XYZ file of N, CA and C in Angstrom:
645
model
N 0.823 -1.208 0.000
C 0.000 0.000 0.000
C 0.865 1.269 0.000
N 1.896 1.218 0.825
C 2.803 2.362 0.890
C 3.497 2.576 -0.442
N 3.843 1.462 -1.125
C 4.509 1.559 -2.430
C 3.587 2.199 -3.464
N 2.323 1.807 -3.427
C 1.339 2.390 -4.349
C 1.205 3.883 -4.101
N 1.155 4.257 -2.819
C 1.037 5.677 -2.456
C 2.222 6.475 -2.977
N 3.430 5.917 -2.814
C 4.631 6.600 -3.310
C 4.599 6.736 -4.823
N 4.106 5.693 -5.514
C 4.033 5.738 -6.967
C 3.059 6.823 -7.426
N 1.923 6.917 -6.740
C 0.935 7.945 -7.076
C 1.521 9.337 -6.884
N 2.213 9.528 -5.757
C 2.839 10.830 -5.490
C 3.897 11.164 -6.526
N 4.657 10.152 -6.955
C 5.691 10.357 -7.966
C 5.078 10.782 -9.297
N 3.996 10.075 -9.696
C 3.335 10.413 -10.954
C 2.708 11.804 -10.892
N 2.161 12.132 -9.733
C 1.583 13.467 -9.558
C 2.646 14.543 -9.684
N 3.817 14.271 -9.115
C 4.924 15.239 -9.193
C 5.368 15.446 -10.622
N 5.446 14.353 -11.375
C 5.831 14.466 -12.782
C 4.821 15.283 -13.565
N 3.541 15.026 -13.316
C 2.480 15.760 -14.012
C 2.524 17.238 -13.657
N 2.740 17.531 -12.378
C 2.792 18.926 -11.946
C 3.960 19.654 -12.571
N 5.111 18.969 -12.645
C 6.283 19.595 -13.263
C 6.026 19.844 -14.742
N 5.399 18.886 -15.399
C 5.141 19.023 -16.822
C 4.215 20.170 -17.138
N 3.286 20.488 -16.204
C 2.317 21.550 -16.455
C 2.979 22.905 -16.586
N 4.105 23.101 -15.903
C 4.770 24.403 -15.964
C 6.172 24.293 -16.571
N 6.497 23.114 -17.063
C 7.846 22.910 -17.602
C 7.973 23.550 -18.969
N 9.195 23.753 -19.390
C 9.447 24.257 -20.733
C 9.772 25.733 -20.749
N 11.040 26.029 -20.915
C 11.486 27.416 -21.015
C 11.219 27.938 -22.417
N 10.792 29.180 -22.510
C 10.685 29.826 -23.810
C 12.096 30.267 -24.208
N 12.584 29.714 -25.318
C 13.929 30.057 -25.780
C 13.875 31.345 -26.594
N 14.694 32.316 -26.165
C 14.707 33.620 -26.824
C 16.118 33.985 -27.260
N 16.182 34.654 -28.373
C 17.428 35.260 -28.847
C 17.205 36.763 -28.896
N 18.214 37.562 -28.483
C 19.542 37.134 -28.051
C 19.496 36.405 -26.706
N 20.375 35.417 -26.559
C 20.441 34.653 -25.321
C 20.978 35.525 -24.186
N 21.857 36.448 -24.529
C 22.372 37.424 -23.572
C 22.483 38.761 -24.286
N 22.299 39.832 -23.532
C 22.421 41.174 -24.091
C 23.701 41.811 -23.577
N 24.456 42.381 -24.467
C 25.724 43.015 -24.130
C 25.482 44.191 -23.183
N 25.923 44.076 -21.954
C 25.724 45.131 -20.970
C 26.597 46.351 -21.254
N 27.548 46.181 -22.175
C 28.360 47.320 -22.572
C 27.730 48.112 -23.705
N 26.596 47.647 -24.190
C 25.909 48.319 -25.295
C 25.079 49.480 -24.772
N 25.368 50.666 -25.272
C 24.659 51.871 -24.873
C 24.620 52.000 -23.352
N 23.452 52.112 -22.731
C 23.435 52.297 -21.279
C 23.313 50.987 -20.517
N 23.253 49.860 -21.239
C 23.224 48.557 -20.595
C 21.921 48.201 -19.921
N 20.848 48.943 -20.214
C 19.578 48.698 -19.527
C 18.571 47.914 -20.367
N 18.937 47.576 -21.590
C 18.004 46.849 -22.451
C 17.690 45.472 -21.870
N 16.437 45.033 -22.020
C 16.012 43.744 -21.493
C 15.641 42.755 -22.590
N 15.176 43.252 -23.730
C 14.743 42.360 -24.803
C 15.620 42.438 -26.041
N 16.062 43.619 -26.380
C 16.715 43.852 -27.667
C 18.168 44.267 -27.489
N 19.055 43.589 -28.208
C 20.458 43.987 -28.224
C 20.606 45.085 -29.280
N 20.873 46.287 -28.828
C 20.862 47.451 -29.710
C 22.167 47.640 -30.476
N 23.157 46.774 -30.241
C 24.466 46.968 -30.870
C 24.907 45.805 -31.755
N 24.241 44.663 -31.676
C 24.752 43.469 -32.353
C 24.301 43.372 -33.801
N 24.930 42.440 -34.521
C 24.572 42.118 -35.900
C 23.247 41.365 -35.875
N 22.182 41.998 -36.326
C 20.849 41.408 -36.221
C 20.617 40.269 -37.225
N 21.265 40.318 -38.368
C 21.141 39.228 -39.341
C 21.799 37.970 -38.798
N 22.968 38.117 -38.189
C 23.641 36.966 -37.578
C 22.792 36.398 -36.444
N 22.175 37.282 -35.669
C 21.294 36.860 -34.587
C 20.107 36.061 -35.141
N 19.506 36.572 -36.187
C 18.371 35.905 -36.840
C 18.766 34.517 -37.342
N 19.921 34.420 -37.979
C 20.360 33.132 -38.524
C 20.681 32.132 -37.416
N 21.251 32.598 -36.322
C 21.538 31.708 -35.191
C 20.242 31.171 -34.595
N 19.267 32.045 -34.442
C 17.977 31.627 -33.887
C 17.269 30.671 -34.832
N 17.375 30.910 -36.131
C 16.749 30.037 -37.121
C 17.354 28.636 -37.071
N 18.656 28.565 -36.971
C 19.335 27.271 -36.875
C 18.892 26.521 -35.624
N 18.831 27.238 -34.509
C 18.415 26.615 -33.257
C 16.979 26.100 -33.362
N 16.090 26.900 -33.923
C 14.689 26.495 -34.068
C 14.573 25.261 -34.945
N 15.309 25.243 -36.057
C 15.250 24.109 -36.979
C 15.771 22.832 -36.320
N 16.865 22.952 -35.593
C 17.456 21.783 -34.928
C 16.556 21.224 -33.828
N 15.659 22.062 -33.301
C 14.793 21.631 -32.213
C 13.342 21.445 -32.636
N 13.107 21.454 -33.947
C 11.776 21.186 -34.459
C 10.740 22.231 -34.107
N 11.159 23.474 -34.008
C 10.234 24.555 -33.659
C 10.215 25.623 -34.759
N 9.212 26.464 -34.686
C 9.060 27.568 -35.634
C 9.733 28.806 -35.056
N 10.413 29.559 -35.895
C 11.021 30.808 -35.447
C 9.996 31.934 -35.557
N 9.784 32.611 -34.441
C 8.893 33.764 -34.386
C 9.743 35.005 -34.162
N 9.620 35.959 -35.054
C 10.420 37.183 -35.001
C 9.590 38.308 -34.389
N 10.138 38.955 -33.372
C 9.518 40.153 -32.806
C 10.418 41.330 -33.154
N 10.057 42.021 -34.225
C 10.840 43.161 -34.716
C 10.331 44.406 -33.991
N 11.201 44.980 -33.159
C 10.744 46.102 -32.348
C 11.890 46.874 -31.744
N 11.648 47.457 -30.588
C 12.653 48.295 -29.941
C 12.424 48.315 -28.444
N 13.473 48.626 -27.729
C 13.409 48.619 -26.270
C 12.415 49.652 -25.749
N 12.246 50.774 -26.436
C 11.361 51.821 -25.948
C 9.884 51.521 -26.194
N 9.594 50.501 -26.990
C 8.229 50.202 -27.431
C 7.455 49.437 -26.357
N 6.453 50.053 -25.745
C 5.738 49.389 -24.656
C 4.969 48.175 -25.146
N 4.405 48.210 -26.360
C 3.677 47.046 -26.870
C 4.623 45.865 -27.081
N 5.884 46.127 -27.366
C 6.870 45.043 -27.493
C 7.032 44.317 -26.161
N 7.081 45.084 -25.077
C 7.211 44.495 -23.746
C 5.913 43.817 -23.312
N 4.778 44.402 -23.691
C 3.488 43.792 -23.371
C 3.377 42.417 -24.030
N 3.739 42.349 -25.316
C 3.677 41.074 -26.037
C 4.557 40.034 -25.347
N 5.766 40.420 -24.990
C 6.696 39.494 -24.352
C 6.164 39.034 -23.002
N 5.584 39.951 -22.239
C 5.057 39.590 -20.919
C 3.923 38.582 -21.037
N 3.065 38.764 -22.026
C 1.938 37.851 -22.193
C 2.384 36.456 -22.610
N 3.301 36.364 -23.556
C 3.724 35.025 -23.984
C 4.539 34.341 -22.898
N 5.063 35.111 -21.936
C 5.784 34.532 -20.800
C 4.842 34.106 -19.677
N 3.534 34.292 -19.885
C 2.582 33.877 -18.868
C 2.261 34.942 -17.844
N 2.628 36.190 -18.126
C 2.334 37.275 -17.197
C 0.840 37.497 -17.050
N 0.448 38.059 -15.901
C -0.971 38.325 -15.665
C -1.121 39.369 -14.565
N -2.254 39.996 -14.557
C -2.726 40.878 -13.487
C -1.989 42.208 -13.373
N -0.692 42.182 -13.103
C 0.058 43.407 -12.852
C 1.359 43.374 -13.644
N 1.613 44.444 -14.395
C 2.786 44.497 -15.248
C 3.536 45.808 -15.012
N 4.851 45.706 -14.907
C 5.683 46.901 -14.760
C 6.575 47.037 -15.994
N 6.590 48.215 -16.585
C 7.343 48.416 -17.815
C 8.213 49.666 -17.744
N 9.328 49.614 -18.457
C 10.121 50.797 -18.762
C 10.025 50.974 -20.264
N 9.644 52.151 -20.706
C 9.386 52.343 -22.132
C 9.726 53.770 -22.541
N 9.624 54.042 -23.819
C 9.860 55.376 -24.351
C 8.742 55.737 -25.297
N 9.082 56.489 -26.337
C 8.092 56.852 -27.344
C 8.815 57.028 -28.673
N 8.100 56.945 -29.803
C 8.760 57.130 -31.105
C 9.442 58.492 -31.224
N 8.873 59.503 -30.556
C 9.451 60.850 -30.652
C 10.679 61.029 -29.752
N 10.722 60.258 -28.671
C 11.843 60.380 -27.734
C 12.246 58.991 -27.250
N 12.783 58.151 -28.146
C 13.082 56.758 -27.790
C 14.142 56.590 -26.707
N 14.983 57.601 -26.520
C 16.033 57.477 -25.511
C 15.587 57.964 -24.137
N 14.407 58.552 -24.056
C 13.870 58.934 -22.762
C 13.157 57.730 -22.160
N 13.287 57.528 -20.870
C 12.732 56.351 -20.223
C 11.590 56.741 -19.293
N 10.504 56.024 -19.403
C 9.354 56.214 -18.535
C 9.008 54.875 -17.902
N 8.458 54.906 -16.730
C 8.048 53.679 -16.060
C 6.533 53.669 -15.881
N 5.964 52.510 -16.072
C 4.524 52.372 -15.917
C 4.199 51.049 -15.241
N 3.169 51.070 -14.420
C 2.600 49.846 -13.873
C 1.156 49.792 -14.347
N 0.796 48.722 -15.029
C -0.563 48.611 -15.540
C -1.206 47.337 -15.003
N -2.513 47.409 -14.829
C -3.256 46.333 -14.186
C -4.290 45.766 -15.149
N -4.309 44.461 -15.229
C -5.262 43.794 -16.120
C -6.693 43.909 -15.595
N -6.860 43.844 -14.287
C -8.163 43.932 -13.644
C -9.148 42.946 -14.255
N -8.715 41.701 -14.341
C -9.559 40.655 -14.914
C -10.752 40.361 -14.015
N -11.835 39.916 -14.628
C -13.067 39.611 -13.892
C -13.065 38.176 -13.363
N -12.128 37.380 -13.817
C -12.030 35.994 -13.364
C -10.569 35.605 -13.285
N -10.285 34.487 -12.661
C -8.911 34.010 -12.501
C -8.363 33.594 -13.870
N -7.266 34.229 -14.293
C -6.692 33.937 -15.615
C -5.419 33.112 -15.509
N -5.136 32.567 -14.334
C -3.893 31.819 -14.129
C -3.751 30.684 -15.128
N -4.795 29.894 -15.281
C -4.738 28.751 -16.184
C -4.564 29.197 -17.632
N -5.276 30.244 -18.040
C -5.170 30.745 -19.416
C -3.779 31.300 -19.693
N -3.210 32.007 -18.704
C -1.874 32.572 -18.873
C -0.824 31.473 -19.008
N -0.926 30.429 -18.185
C 0.020 29.327 -18.248
C -0.152 28.534 -19.535
N -1.385 28.366 -19.987
C -1.644 27.646 -21.235
C -1.002 28.359 -22.420
N -1.098 29.687 -22.444
C -0.469 30.473 -23.509
C 1.043 30.323 -23.451
N 1.612 30.456 -22.253
C 3.066 30.330 -22.115
C 3.547 28.958 -22.565
N 2.829 27.931 -22.161
C 3.220 26.576 -22.515
C 3.145 26.345 -24.022
N 2.088 26.880 -24.654
C 1.947 26.751 -26.102
C 3.126 27.403 -26.829
N 3.514 28.592 -26.396
C 4.632 29.293 -27.024
C 5.927 28.519 -26.814
N 6.156 28.026 -25.602
C 7.381 27.275 -25.296
C 7.499 26.021 -26.147
N 6.389 25.348 -26.369
C 6.394 24.104 -27.134
C 6.491 24.339 -28.638
N 6.071 25.507 -29.095
C 5.920 25.741 -30.532
C 7.010 26.589 -31.167
N 7.558 27.547 -30.410
C 8.390 28.576 -31.022
C 9.756 28.745 -30.351
N 10.647 29.299 -31.137
C 11.826 29.998 -30.645
C 11.578 31.461 -30.992
N 11.853 32.364 -30.066
C 11.608 33.793 -30.270
C 12.923 34.505 -30.532
N 12.941 35.360 -31.541
C 14.105 36.220 -31.736
C 13.634 37.673 -31.737
N 14.244 38.475 -30.873
C 13.951 39.901 -30.806
C 14.948 40.641 -31.709
N 14.444 41.240 -32.751
C 15.273 41.969 -33.709
C 15.043 43.459 -33.508
N 16.115 44.195 -33.245
C 16.026 45.605 -32.889
C 15.998 46.496 -34.135
N 15.057 47.437 -34.167
C 14.850 48.198 -35.404
C 15.355 49.626 -35.353
N 15.837 50.109 -34.206
C 16.110 51.542 -34.094
C 17.599 51.870 -34.019
N 18.306 51.264 -33.064
C 19.716 51.590 -32.861
C 20.665 50.602 -33.534
N 20.229 49.388 -33.765
C 21.134 48.354 -34.271
C 21.610 48.681 -35.686
N 22.750 48.121 -36.090
C 23.318 48.467 -37.402
C 22.532 47.921 -38.595
N 21.771 46.841 -38.410
C 21.150 46.219 -39.590
C 19.850 45.486 -39.278
N 19.051 46.036 -38.383
C 17.803 45.382 -38.031
C 16.868 45.216 -39.226
N 16.750 46.247 -40.043
C 15.836 46.174 -41.185
C 16.289 45.114 -42.192
N 17.571 44.818 -42.202
C 18.088 43.804 -43.126
C 17.452 42.440 -42.872
N 17.050 42.176 -41.628
C 16.375 40.908 -41.321
C 15.061 40.822 -42.078
N 14.360 41.942 -42.156
C 13.107 41.954 -42.921
C 13.389 41.705 -44.408
N 14.473 42.261 -44.889
C 14.801 42.095 -46.310
C 15.216 40.667 -46.639
N 16.059 40.071 -45.810
C 16.537 38.717 -46.129
C 15.436 37.675 -45.967
N 14.437 37.969 -45.148
C 13.336 37.024 -44.941
C 12.161 37.282 -45.882
N 12.154 38.457 -46.505
C 11.017 38.835 -47.344
C 9.877 39.462 -46.558
N 10.074 39.647 -45.267
C 9.024 40.230 -44.428
C 8.843 41.720 -44.684
N 9.820 42.359 -45.328
C 9.704 43.789 -45.629
C 8.525 44.088 -46.550
N 8.121 43.118 -47.354
C 7.025 43.316 -48.294
C 5.673 43.430 -47.584
N 5.626 43.061 -46.318
C 4.363 43.051 -45.578
C 4.398 43.980 -44.362
N 5.496 44.685 -44.184
C 5.704 45.518 -43.001
C 4.872 46.799 -43.096
N 4.068 47.081 -42.048
C 3.190 48.258 -42.058
C 3.764 49.431 -41.268
N 5.044 49.322 -40.882
C 5.776 50.386 -40.183
C 5.441 50.503 -38.698
N 4.634 49.609 -38.173
C 4.329 49.615 -36.746
C 5.083 48.486 -36.044
N 5.456 48.747 -34.779
C 6.111 47.709 -33.992
C 5.321 47.468 -32.706
N 5.399 46.260 -32.160
C 6.195 45.150 -32.677
C 5.587 44.570 -33.949
N 6.446 44.260 -34.887
C 6.049 43.550 -36.099
C 6.433 42.098 -35.853
N 5.441 41.282 -35.570
C 5.679 39.886 -35.188
C 5.317 38.992 -36.365
N 6.273 38.170 -36.789
C 6.010 37.296 -37.928
C 6.760 35.974 -37.768
N 6.274 34.972 -38.464
C 6.927 33.662 -38.451
C 7.631 33.438 -39.784
N 8.637 32.566 -39.751
C 9.351 32.202 -40.980
C 9.396 30.684 -41.078
N 9.590 30.196 -42.297
C 9.708 28.747 -42.468
C 11.128 28.298 -42.143
N 11.411 27.036 -42.344
C 12.716 26.486 -41.956
C 13.866 27.065 -42.770
N 13.549 27.705 -43.903
C 14.578 28.346 -44.725
C 14.746 29.830 -44.378
N 13.931 30.296 -43.450
C 14.021 31.699 -43.047
C 13.185 32.634 -43.891
N 12.251 32.082 -44.653
C 11.397 32.898 -45.508
C 10.100 33.257 -44.788
N 9.659 34.486 -44.965
C 8.429 34.985 -44.356
C 7.275 34.022 -44.600
N 6.524 33.726 -43.535
C 5.361 32.847 -43.651
C 4.057 33.600 -43.387
N 4.051 34.463 -42.392
C 2.852 35.228 -42.054
C 3.137 36.128 -40.875
N 2.291 37.142 -40.678
C 2.525 38.056 -39.568
C 1.305 38.150 -38.661
N 1.566 38.552 -37.457
C 0.570 38.680 -36.402
C -0.293 39.910 -36.663
N -1.599 39.726 -36.729
C -2.528 40.843 -36.878
C -2.960 41.244 -35.469
N -2.294 42.218 -34.924
C -2.444 42.533 -33.502
C -3.852 42.994 -33.143
N -4.540 43.660 -34.068
C -5.865 44.178 -33.754
C -6.865 43.064 -33.485
N -6.549 41.851 -33.885
C -7.440 40.723 -33.590
C -7.375 40.303 -32.133
N -6.317 40.703 -31.444
C -6.125 40.221 -30.071
C -5.909 41.323 -29.040
N -5.623 42.551 -29.463
C -5.325 43.628 -28.522
C -6.545 44.016 -27.694
N -6.284 44.347 -26.432
C -7.273 44.990 -25.580
C -6.595 46.175 -24.917
N -7.355 47.240 -24.703
C -6.745 48.419 -24.097
C -7.819 49.286 -23.447
N -7.376 50.090 -22.484
C -8.240 51.068 -21.848
C -7.534 52.416 -21.953
N -8.073 53.322 -22.714
C -7.493 54.659 -22.832
C -8.224 55.612 -21.890
N -8.064 55.340 -20.612
C -8.672 56.155 -19.568
C -7.589 56.468 -18.544
N -7.982 57.059 -17.431
C -7.007 57.291 -16.362
C -6.430 55.970 -15.866
N -7.227 54.913 -15.982
C -6.787 53.575 -15.613
C -6.296 52.866 -16.880
N -5.314 53.454 -17.531
C -4.901 52.973 -18.861
C -4.296 51.581 -18.783
N -4.505 50.850 -19.863
C -4.080 49.449 -19.883
C -3.740 49.032 -21.308
N -2.718 48.198 -21.427
C -2.345 47.616 -22.724
C -2.220 46.107 -22.518
N -2.920 45.327 -23.307
C -2.853 43.885 -23.129
C -3.451 43.125 -24.299
N -3.663 41.821 -24.104
C -4.190 40.964 -25.165
C -5.265 40.035 -24.607
N -6.189 39.678 -25.468
C -7.105 38.583 -25.192
C -6.313 37.299 -25.433
N -6.107 36.501 -24.407
C -5.201 35.350 -24.518
C -5.697 34.293 -25.513
N -7.003 34.085 -25.557
C -7.533 33.089 -26.490
C -7.288 33.517 -27.933
N -7.550 34.784 -28.216
C -7.336 35.286 -29.573
C -5.853 35.358 -29.916
N -5.040 35.702 -28.919
C -3.594 35.736 -29.137
C -3.079 34.339 -29.474
N -3.543 33.339 -28.751
C -3.143 31.959 -29.027
C -3.574 31.537 -30.428
N -4.773 31.913 -30.825
C -5.261 31.572 -32.160
C -4.394 32.201 -33.250
N -4.009 33.451 -33.039
C -3.147 34.127 -34.012
C -1.781 33.456 -34.089
N -1.211 33.119 -32.949
C 0.099 32.484 -32.943
C 0.029 31.082 -33.559
N -1.059 30.380 -33.313
C -1.245 29.065 -33.911
C -1.335 29.178 -35.438
N -1.968 30.238 -35.901
C -2.044 30.482 -37.346
C -0.654 30.706 -37.937
N 0.178 31.468 -37.242
C 1.534 31.727 -37.725
C 2.373 30.463 -37.714
N 2.163 29.630 -36.722
C 2.853 28.342 -36.651
C 2.480 27.474 -37.855
N 1.208 27.368 -38.130
C 0.718 26.550 -39.246
C 1.256 27.045 -40.583
N 1.264 28.353 -40.766
C 1.753 28.928 -42.023
C 3.231 28.642 -42.249
N 3.988 28.511 -41.149
C 5.437 28.307 -41.265
C 5.832 26.851 -41.451
N 4.918 25.951 -41.180
C 5.279 24.526 -41.217
C 5.070 23.903 -42.606
C-alpha cells in the first residue's frame, strides 16, 4: 500500500512539473551590458541582427520549432506587453518604455489587467503553447546596425506596415510565412486607468495560425 502511495505521489509530481515545464527560448540569449546604457532587457541594440536571426533560425530548426520574429525596440511598450503575455504574465505588469518621438527617454509604468475571473490557467496555457511551438528572436529596429536587413533577407519587408512590434513567423529556410494581426487580439483602456494587453484566447489563435503557415 505504501509503495502504491509513493508511486501515485511520484506520478503526480511528474504531471505537476510538466504543467509548468518548458522554457521559452529567446534570442539574443544574452544582451551586451556594454551596449549603450546597458539597460536593455529584450533587444540587443548593438549586435549584428542578421547573424542573430540566422543563429535563432538554426536553433529552431534543430529543435523542431518555428522561429517567431519580434521586430521592435526597447522603448516600445507594446513590445514588452507582447513578451510579458507570452511569458505567462498576468494581473500586474511593470514596464520601462519610451516613445517614437523620444526613444532614448525612459518612462516607467505599472498597468493592471483587472480581470473579472482568474486567468492563471489561461496565462500558463499560452506560455506553454509558445514554449512548445516557437523559438523567439527579438530583432532591434532603431539603434542596431542592420535590423531592417532581417526583414529584407526574410522577405518580411514586403508586408511591413511600419508599426512595432512587427511579429512574424518564418519557415525552416528563413522565408516569411505570415505576420501577427495585432488588432485581432489587442485589448486596451485609454482612460485614467490605462491598460495595454491581449485577449489570450485570440492571441493563441493568431500564434497558432503563424505556426501553421510556417510549417
